[in-house]
Amino acid sequence: KGGYGKRDKASDNPTFIVESVTRLAELRTTGQIAVAIDLAPDAGIAAAVFGDIRAIVEAHPGSAPLEVRWTGLDGTRARMRSASLTLSPGTPALKELRALVGTERVQLVRMA
């Protein structure tokens, strides 16, 4: 957690001041993390993959919500976080999702 100094806010390269740090492992156990999947129409991912994603989520129950981030061909972006699909943010689930949609498309994100 942190922020920018008042005098640096208008700067092209502002200084970010770190106020506190929380280990990722702690965020995983406290339910403050979501599993995000970045998708786009030009990603070459078939619509049928959503059924496979759901199967992975159901095979690894947990407290992390599944978040889908969509970028359209025109650059518009949407973010949808499921209220009902939650999974374990552990390594096995992440490995399976990354094998399915690509390593760079699956990440852990802090919930705001």
Steps between C-alpha positions, in 0.01 A plus 500: 500500500615851439446812299652793319633814664288814447769685308571199272139438388532726194842364408552275195698262718359529855662331797288228661540487878457153654324514835454129566568163339295181534638165393311329218472184710317699768259649244425148377400381846297808596277500192630833370598364161320408179607286204483710182486367145571746216310420180452665162327397176833480318658271763415183308309354795183310408172574676494139623792583730258658748366156587856383565568806716188423704614138544838618634328743738272225630793260542688751719247655741614797702436863590655689206241636255551441130540824307483518120659801333386552142664728244297552182643548153430873528698523826201518732552317826267328742565325829256248645549340841285199577305493824447125476814358335780488754812289506819435687772747399759225543753368253304196368198708388722770352706243308189345348352836400832614351532178302150556364508869401869595515739595776485873432119505518459375860610701801427563864361846571433679824134570561419865544 
